[in-house]
Coordinates of C-alpha atoms in Angstrom, one line a residue:
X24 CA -71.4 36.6 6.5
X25 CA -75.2 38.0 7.3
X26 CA -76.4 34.6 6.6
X27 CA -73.5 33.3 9.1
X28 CA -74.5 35.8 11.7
X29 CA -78.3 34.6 11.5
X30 CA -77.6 30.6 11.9
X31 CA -75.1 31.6 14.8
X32 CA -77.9 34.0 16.8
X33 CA -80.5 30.9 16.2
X34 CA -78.3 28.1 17.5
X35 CA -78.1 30.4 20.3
X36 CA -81.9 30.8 20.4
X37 CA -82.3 27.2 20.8
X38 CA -80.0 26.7 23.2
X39 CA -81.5 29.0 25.6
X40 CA -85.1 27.7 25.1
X41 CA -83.3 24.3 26.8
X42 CA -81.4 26.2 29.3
X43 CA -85.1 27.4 30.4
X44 CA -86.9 24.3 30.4
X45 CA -83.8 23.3 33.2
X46 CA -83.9 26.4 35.0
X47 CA -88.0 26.0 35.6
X48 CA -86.5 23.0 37.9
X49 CA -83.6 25.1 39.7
X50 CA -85.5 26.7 42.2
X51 CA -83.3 29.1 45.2
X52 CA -83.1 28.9 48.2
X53 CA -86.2 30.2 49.7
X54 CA -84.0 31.6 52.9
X55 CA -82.0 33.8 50.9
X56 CA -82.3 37.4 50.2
X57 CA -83.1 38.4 46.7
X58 CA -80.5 40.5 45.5
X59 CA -79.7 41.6 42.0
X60 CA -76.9 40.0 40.8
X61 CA -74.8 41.2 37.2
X62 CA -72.4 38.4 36.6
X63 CA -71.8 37.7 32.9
X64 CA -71.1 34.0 31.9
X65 CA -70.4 32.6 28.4
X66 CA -72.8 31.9 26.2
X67 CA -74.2 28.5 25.0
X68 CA -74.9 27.0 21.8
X69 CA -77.5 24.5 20.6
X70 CA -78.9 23.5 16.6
X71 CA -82.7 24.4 15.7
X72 CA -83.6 25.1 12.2
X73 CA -86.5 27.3 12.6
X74 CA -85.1 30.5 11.1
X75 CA -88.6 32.2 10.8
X76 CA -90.7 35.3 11.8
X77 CA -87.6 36.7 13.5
X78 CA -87.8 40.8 14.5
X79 CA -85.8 42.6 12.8
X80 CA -84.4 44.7 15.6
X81 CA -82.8 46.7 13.8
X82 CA -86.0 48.8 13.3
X83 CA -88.6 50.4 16.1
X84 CA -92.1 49.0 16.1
X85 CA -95.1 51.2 14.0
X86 CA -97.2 50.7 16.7
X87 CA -98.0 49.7 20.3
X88 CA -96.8 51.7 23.3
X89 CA -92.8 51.8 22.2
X90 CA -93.5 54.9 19.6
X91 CA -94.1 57.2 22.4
X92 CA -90.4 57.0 23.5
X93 CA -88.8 60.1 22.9
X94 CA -92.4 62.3 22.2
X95 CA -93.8 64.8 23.9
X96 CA -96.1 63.3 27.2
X97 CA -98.7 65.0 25.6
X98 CA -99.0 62.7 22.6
X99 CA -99.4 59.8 25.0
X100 CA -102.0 62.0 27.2
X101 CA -104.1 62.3 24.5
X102 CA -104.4 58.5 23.4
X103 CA -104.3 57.6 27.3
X104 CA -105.7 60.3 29.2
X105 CA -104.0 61.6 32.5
X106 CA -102.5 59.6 34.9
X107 CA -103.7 58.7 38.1
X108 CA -101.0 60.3 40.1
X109 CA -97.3 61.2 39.6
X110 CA -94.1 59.9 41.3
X111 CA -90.5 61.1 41.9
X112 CA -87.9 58.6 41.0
X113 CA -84.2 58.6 42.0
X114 CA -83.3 58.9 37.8
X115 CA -84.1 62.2 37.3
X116 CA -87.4 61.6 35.3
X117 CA -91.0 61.6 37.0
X118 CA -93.1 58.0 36.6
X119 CA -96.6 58.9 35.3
X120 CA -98.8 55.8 36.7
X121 CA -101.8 55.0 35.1
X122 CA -103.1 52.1 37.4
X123 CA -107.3 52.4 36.7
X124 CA -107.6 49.2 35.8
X125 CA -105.5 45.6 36.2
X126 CA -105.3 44.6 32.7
X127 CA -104.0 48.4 31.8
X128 CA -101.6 49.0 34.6
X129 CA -98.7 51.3 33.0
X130 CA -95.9 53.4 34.2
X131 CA -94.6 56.4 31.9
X132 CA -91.4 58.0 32.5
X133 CA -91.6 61.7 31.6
X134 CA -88.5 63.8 31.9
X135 CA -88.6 67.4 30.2
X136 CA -92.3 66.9 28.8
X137 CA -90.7 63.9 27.0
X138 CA -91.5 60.1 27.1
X139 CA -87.9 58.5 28.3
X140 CA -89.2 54.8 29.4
X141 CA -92.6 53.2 29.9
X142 CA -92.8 49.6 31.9
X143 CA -96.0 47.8 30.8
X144 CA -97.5 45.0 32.7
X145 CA -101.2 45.2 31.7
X146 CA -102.4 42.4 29.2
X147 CA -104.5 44.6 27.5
X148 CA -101.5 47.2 26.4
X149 CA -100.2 46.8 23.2
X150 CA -96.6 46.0 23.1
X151 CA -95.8 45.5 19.6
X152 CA -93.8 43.6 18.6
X153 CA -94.5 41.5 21.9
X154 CA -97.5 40.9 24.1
X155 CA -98.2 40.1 27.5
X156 CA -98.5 37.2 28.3
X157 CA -96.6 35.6 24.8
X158 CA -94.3 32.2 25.5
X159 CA -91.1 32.2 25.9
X160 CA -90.4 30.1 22.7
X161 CA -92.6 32.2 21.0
X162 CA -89.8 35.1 22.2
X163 CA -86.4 33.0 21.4
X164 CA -87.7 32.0 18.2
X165 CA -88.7 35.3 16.9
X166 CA -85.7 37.8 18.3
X167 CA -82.6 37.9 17.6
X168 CA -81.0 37.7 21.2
X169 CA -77.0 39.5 21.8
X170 CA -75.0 38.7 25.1
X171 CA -73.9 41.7 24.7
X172 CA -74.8 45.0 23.2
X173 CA -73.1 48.5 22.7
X174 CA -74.7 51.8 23.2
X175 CA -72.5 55.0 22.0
X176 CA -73.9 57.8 23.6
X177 CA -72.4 61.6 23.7
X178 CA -68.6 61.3 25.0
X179 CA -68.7 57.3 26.1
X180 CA -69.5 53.9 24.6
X181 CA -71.0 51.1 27.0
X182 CA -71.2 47.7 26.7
X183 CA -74.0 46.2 28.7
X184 CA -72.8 42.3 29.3
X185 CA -75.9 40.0 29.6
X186 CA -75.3 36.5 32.7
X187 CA -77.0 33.3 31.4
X188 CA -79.4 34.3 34.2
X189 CA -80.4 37.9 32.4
X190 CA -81.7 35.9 29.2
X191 CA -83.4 33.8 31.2
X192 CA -85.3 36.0 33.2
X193 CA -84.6 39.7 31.7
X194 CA -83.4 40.0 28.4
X195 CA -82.3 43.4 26.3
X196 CA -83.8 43.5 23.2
X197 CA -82.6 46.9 20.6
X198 CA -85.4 47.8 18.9
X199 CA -83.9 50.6 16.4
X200 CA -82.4 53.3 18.9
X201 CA -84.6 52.3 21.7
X202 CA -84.8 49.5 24.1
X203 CA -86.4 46.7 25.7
X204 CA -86.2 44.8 28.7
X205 CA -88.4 41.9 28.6
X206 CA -89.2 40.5 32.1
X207 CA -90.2 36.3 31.5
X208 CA -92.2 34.9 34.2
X209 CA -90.1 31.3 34.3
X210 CA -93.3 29.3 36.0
X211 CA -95.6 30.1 33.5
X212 CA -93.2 30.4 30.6
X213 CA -94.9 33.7 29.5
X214 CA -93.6 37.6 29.2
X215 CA -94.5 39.0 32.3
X216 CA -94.1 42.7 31.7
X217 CA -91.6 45.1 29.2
X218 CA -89.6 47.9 29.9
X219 CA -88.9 50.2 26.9
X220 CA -86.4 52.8 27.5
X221 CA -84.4 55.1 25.8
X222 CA -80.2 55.1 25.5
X223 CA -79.5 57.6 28.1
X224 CA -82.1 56.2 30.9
X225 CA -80.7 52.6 30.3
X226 CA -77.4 53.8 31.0
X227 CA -78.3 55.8 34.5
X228 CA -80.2 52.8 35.6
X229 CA -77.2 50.2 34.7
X230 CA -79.4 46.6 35.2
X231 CA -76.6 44.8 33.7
X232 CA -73.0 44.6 34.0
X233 CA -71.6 47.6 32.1
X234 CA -68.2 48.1 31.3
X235 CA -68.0 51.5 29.6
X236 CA -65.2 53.4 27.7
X237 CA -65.3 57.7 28.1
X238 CA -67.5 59.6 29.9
X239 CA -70.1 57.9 33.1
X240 CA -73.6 58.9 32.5
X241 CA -74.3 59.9 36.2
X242 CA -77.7 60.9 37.9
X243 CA -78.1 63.5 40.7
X244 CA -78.0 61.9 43.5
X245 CA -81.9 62.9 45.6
X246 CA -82.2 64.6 49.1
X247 CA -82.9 63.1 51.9
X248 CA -86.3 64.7 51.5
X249 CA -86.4 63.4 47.9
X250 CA -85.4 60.2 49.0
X251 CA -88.3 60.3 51.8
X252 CA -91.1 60.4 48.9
X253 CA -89.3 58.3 46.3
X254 CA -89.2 55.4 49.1
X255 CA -93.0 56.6 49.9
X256 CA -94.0 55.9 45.7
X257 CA -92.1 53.0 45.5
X258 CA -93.6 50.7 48.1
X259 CA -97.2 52.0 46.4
X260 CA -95.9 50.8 43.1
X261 CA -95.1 47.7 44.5
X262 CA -98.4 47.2 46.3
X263 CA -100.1 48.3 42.9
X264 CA -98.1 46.1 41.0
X265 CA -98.6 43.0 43.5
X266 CA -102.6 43.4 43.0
X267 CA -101.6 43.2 39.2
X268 CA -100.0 40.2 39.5
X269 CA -102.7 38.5 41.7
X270 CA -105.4 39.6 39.8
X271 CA -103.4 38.0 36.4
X272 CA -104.1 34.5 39.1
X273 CA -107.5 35.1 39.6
X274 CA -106.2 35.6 43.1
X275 CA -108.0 38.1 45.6
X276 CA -106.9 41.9 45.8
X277 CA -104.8 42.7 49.1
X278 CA -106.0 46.1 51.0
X279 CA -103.1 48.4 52.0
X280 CA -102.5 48.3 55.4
X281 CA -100.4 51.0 56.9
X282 CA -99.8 49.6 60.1
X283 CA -98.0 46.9 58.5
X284 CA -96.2 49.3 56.2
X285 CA -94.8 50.9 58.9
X286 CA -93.1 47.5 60.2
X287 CA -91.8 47.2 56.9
X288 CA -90.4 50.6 56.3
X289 CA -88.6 50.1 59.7
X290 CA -87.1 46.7 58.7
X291 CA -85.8 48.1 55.4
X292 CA -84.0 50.7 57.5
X293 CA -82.9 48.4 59.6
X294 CA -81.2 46.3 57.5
X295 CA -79.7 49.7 56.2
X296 CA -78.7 51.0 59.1
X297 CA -77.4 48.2 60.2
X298 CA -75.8 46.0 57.4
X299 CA -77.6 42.8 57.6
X300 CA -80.0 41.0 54.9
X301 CA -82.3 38.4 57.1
X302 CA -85.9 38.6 58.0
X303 CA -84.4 38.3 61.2
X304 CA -83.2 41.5 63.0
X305 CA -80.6 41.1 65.4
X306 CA -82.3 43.7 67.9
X307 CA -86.1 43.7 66.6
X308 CA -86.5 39.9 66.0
X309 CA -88.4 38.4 63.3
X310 CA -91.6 39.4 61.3
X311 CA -93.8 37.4 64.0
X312 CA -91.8 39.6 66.9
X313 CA -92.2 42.8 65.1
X314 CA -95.4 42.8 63.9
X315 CA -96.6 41.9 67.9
X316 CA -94.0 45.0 68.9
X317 CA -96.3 47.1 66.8
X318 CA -99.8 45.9 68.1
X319 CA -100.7 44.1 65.0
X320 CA -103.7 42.1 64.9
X321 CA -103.1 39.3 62.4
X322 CA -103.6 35.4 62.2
X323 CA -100.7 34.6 59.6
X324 CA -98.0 36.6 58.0
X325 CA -95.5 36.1 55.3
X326 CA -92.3 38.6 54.0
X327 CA -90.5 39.2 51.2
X328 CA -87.5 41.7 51.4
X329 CA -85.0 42.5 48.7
X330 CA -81.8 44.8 47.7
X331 CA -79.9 46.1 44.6
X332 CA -82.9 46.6 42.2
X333 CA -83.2 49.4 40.4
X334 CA -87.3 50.4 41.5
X335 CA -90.1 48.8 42.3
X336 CA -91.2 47.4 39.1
X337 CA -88.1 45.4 38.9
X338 CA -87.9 44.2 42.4
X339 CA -91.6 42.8 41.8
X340 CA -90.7 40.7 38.7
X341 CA -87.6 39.5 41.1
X342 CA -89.6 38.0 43.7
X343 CA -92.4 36.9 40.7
X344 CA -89.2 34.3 39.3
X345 CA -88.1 32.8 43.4
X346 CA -90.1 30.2 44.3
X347 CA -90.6 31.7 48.1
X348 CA -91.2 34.6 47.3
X349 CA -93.7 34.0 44.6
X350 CA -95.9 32.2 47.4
X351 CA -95.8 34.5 49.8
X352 CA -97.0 36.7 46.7
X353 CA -99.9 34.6 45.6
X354 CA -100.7 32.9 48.9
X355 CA -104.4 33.2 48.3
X356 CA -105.3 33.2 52.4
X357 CA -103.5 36.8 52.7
X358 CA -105.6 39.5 52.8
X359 CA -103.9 42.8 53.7
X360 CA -100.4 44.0 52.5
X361 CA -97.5 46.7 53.8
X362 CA -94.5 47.7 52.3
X363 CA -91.6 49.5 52.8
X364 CA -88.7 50.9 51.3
X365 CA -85.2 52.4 52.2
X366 CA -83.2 53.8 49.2
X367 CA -82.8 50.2 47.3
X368 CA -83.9 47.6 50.1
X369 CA -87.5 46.5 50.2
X370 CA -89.6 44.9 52.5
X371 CA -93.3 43.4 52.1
X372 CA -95.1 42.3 55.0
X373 CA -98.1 40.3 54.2
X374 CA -101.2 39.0 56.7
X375 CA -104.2 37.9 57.0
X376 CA -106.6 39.4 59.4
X377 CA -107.9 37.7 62.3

């Protein structure tokens, strides 16, 4: 039966790998607002006979950044030093950011002194048993990949269901009695960033379809006044994070621009307020129209906007895998970035100075 289990798991592996090498050519419509999407279709199965070097998920990793999940912050302060600044979250833990450098670019999730999730993205962060920047046939042919996978926790038992999309793009990987969320960068074919997270942390956040059985793990939901700040970090994270990304393209750095910001921020509540998802407001115009309403000085300007992701880091590595948004992301001409956030819709504004 074991032996069953494994061929069944690697003709699934393969079958994937070809369901990529299609989906590099299936590009959205570049019109259309990204949105996050859980929709769970059935699985797909292919031959390969490559059965080896595969994880054994079954066990946590010895080493790399994964072993600090469920320690004490201060293990991780002492290997990494303090973090640059700290940020509220809507999820109940605090994100530590550690965002010196490019190529060490790391956010920590500390909730009660202890290490609940940490979402890598720097190339020079070991994240055993992956690494940044890996193929994505190195990934398929070396984990053991579930459609779906159960998580009993206190009084409840979820089930998260994984779309054809999610192993694309986002698949959950158990690693022992943590997890992680591998985010694949389909142009390049390489692991973009990870997510590890513990059980509880994956279940408040819900990226996939969940169907659960017993109790719902619920958040508090923030103030106003904690919202204010958590939409204030957010659109940081995602400037800091869309410097990472250019810099991984030898691409130049964009300098914050809070003019620009502000635009943003006000289209995000727009759309809010309003319920609409355009770049076109249906009393403030378009990005052109707005920016000009605010006195902008710029010579060309591109937008991304965005709603349903869970924070920043995800809603980056959303726009990194759609084709328009991606260029408006590395557009190497643009020199100056805003952004804004309202609760879970996002808004980049980019220009280039006249």
């Amino acid at each position: 039966m074991v032996l069953l289990r494994i061929l069944f798991r690697v003709l699934f592996i393969s079958a994937i790998i070809f369901i990529i090498s299609i989906y590099y050519y299936s590009e959205p419509d570049n019109s259309e607002v990204l949105q996050d999407y859980n929709f769970t279709n059935p699985p797909k199965v292919g031959i390969d006979d490559n059965i080896d070097n595969i994880h054994d998920n079954s066990k946590r990793p010895e080493e790399g950044l994964s072993i600090y999940i469920g320690k004490s912050i201060n293990s991780l302060v002492k290997d990494y030093g303090e973090p640059d600044r700290k940020d509220p979250t809507a999820y109940g833990y605090e994100w530590w950011v550690f965002n010196g450098l490019a190529d060490t670019y790391m956010q920590v999730g500390v909730q009660n002194d202890l290490v609940v999730t940490v979402y890598v993205i720097g190339g020079s962060l070991n994240v055993a048993p992956y690494k940044i920047g890996q193929t994505i046939e190195e990934i398929y042919r070396s984990t053991l990949l579930d459609t779906e996978i159960t998580i009993a926790l206190d009084n409840g038992t979820y089930r998260f269901e994984l779309s054809e999309e999610d192993l694309n793009i986002r698949p959950l990987v158990q690693l022992g009695d943590i997890y992680v969320q591998l985010s694949l960068d389909k142009y390049t074919g390489t692991l973009s960033s990870v997510r590890f997270v513990d059980k509880k942390t994956l279940i408040i956040q819900s990226p996939y379809e969940m169907p659960f059985r017993g109790e719902l793990v619920e958040n508090s939901t923030p103030s106003e006044e904690e919202w204010t700040e958590i939409e204030q970090v957010t659109a940081r994270q995602i400037f800091d994070i869309t410097n990472v990304i250019r810099n991984r393209f030898e691409l130049n750095q964009l300098s914050w621009d809070e003019q620009v910001a502000d635009v943003a921020y006000e289209h995000s509540k727009d759309m809010f307020d309003n319920d609409y998802f355009s770049h076109t407001s249906p009393e403030h115009g378009d990005l052109s129209a707005r920016l000009n309403a605010s006195n902008v000085d710029f010579q060309t300007a591109g937008e991304n906007i965005a709603f349903g992701y869970v924070d920043g880091p995800a809603v980056v590595e959303g726009w990194l895998n759609s084709e328009g948004h991606r260029t408006a992301m590395l557009e190497e001409d643009f020199t100056h970035l805003g952004v804004g956030v309202f609760e879970n819709y996002y808004t980049q504004n980019f220009i280039t100075v006249k």
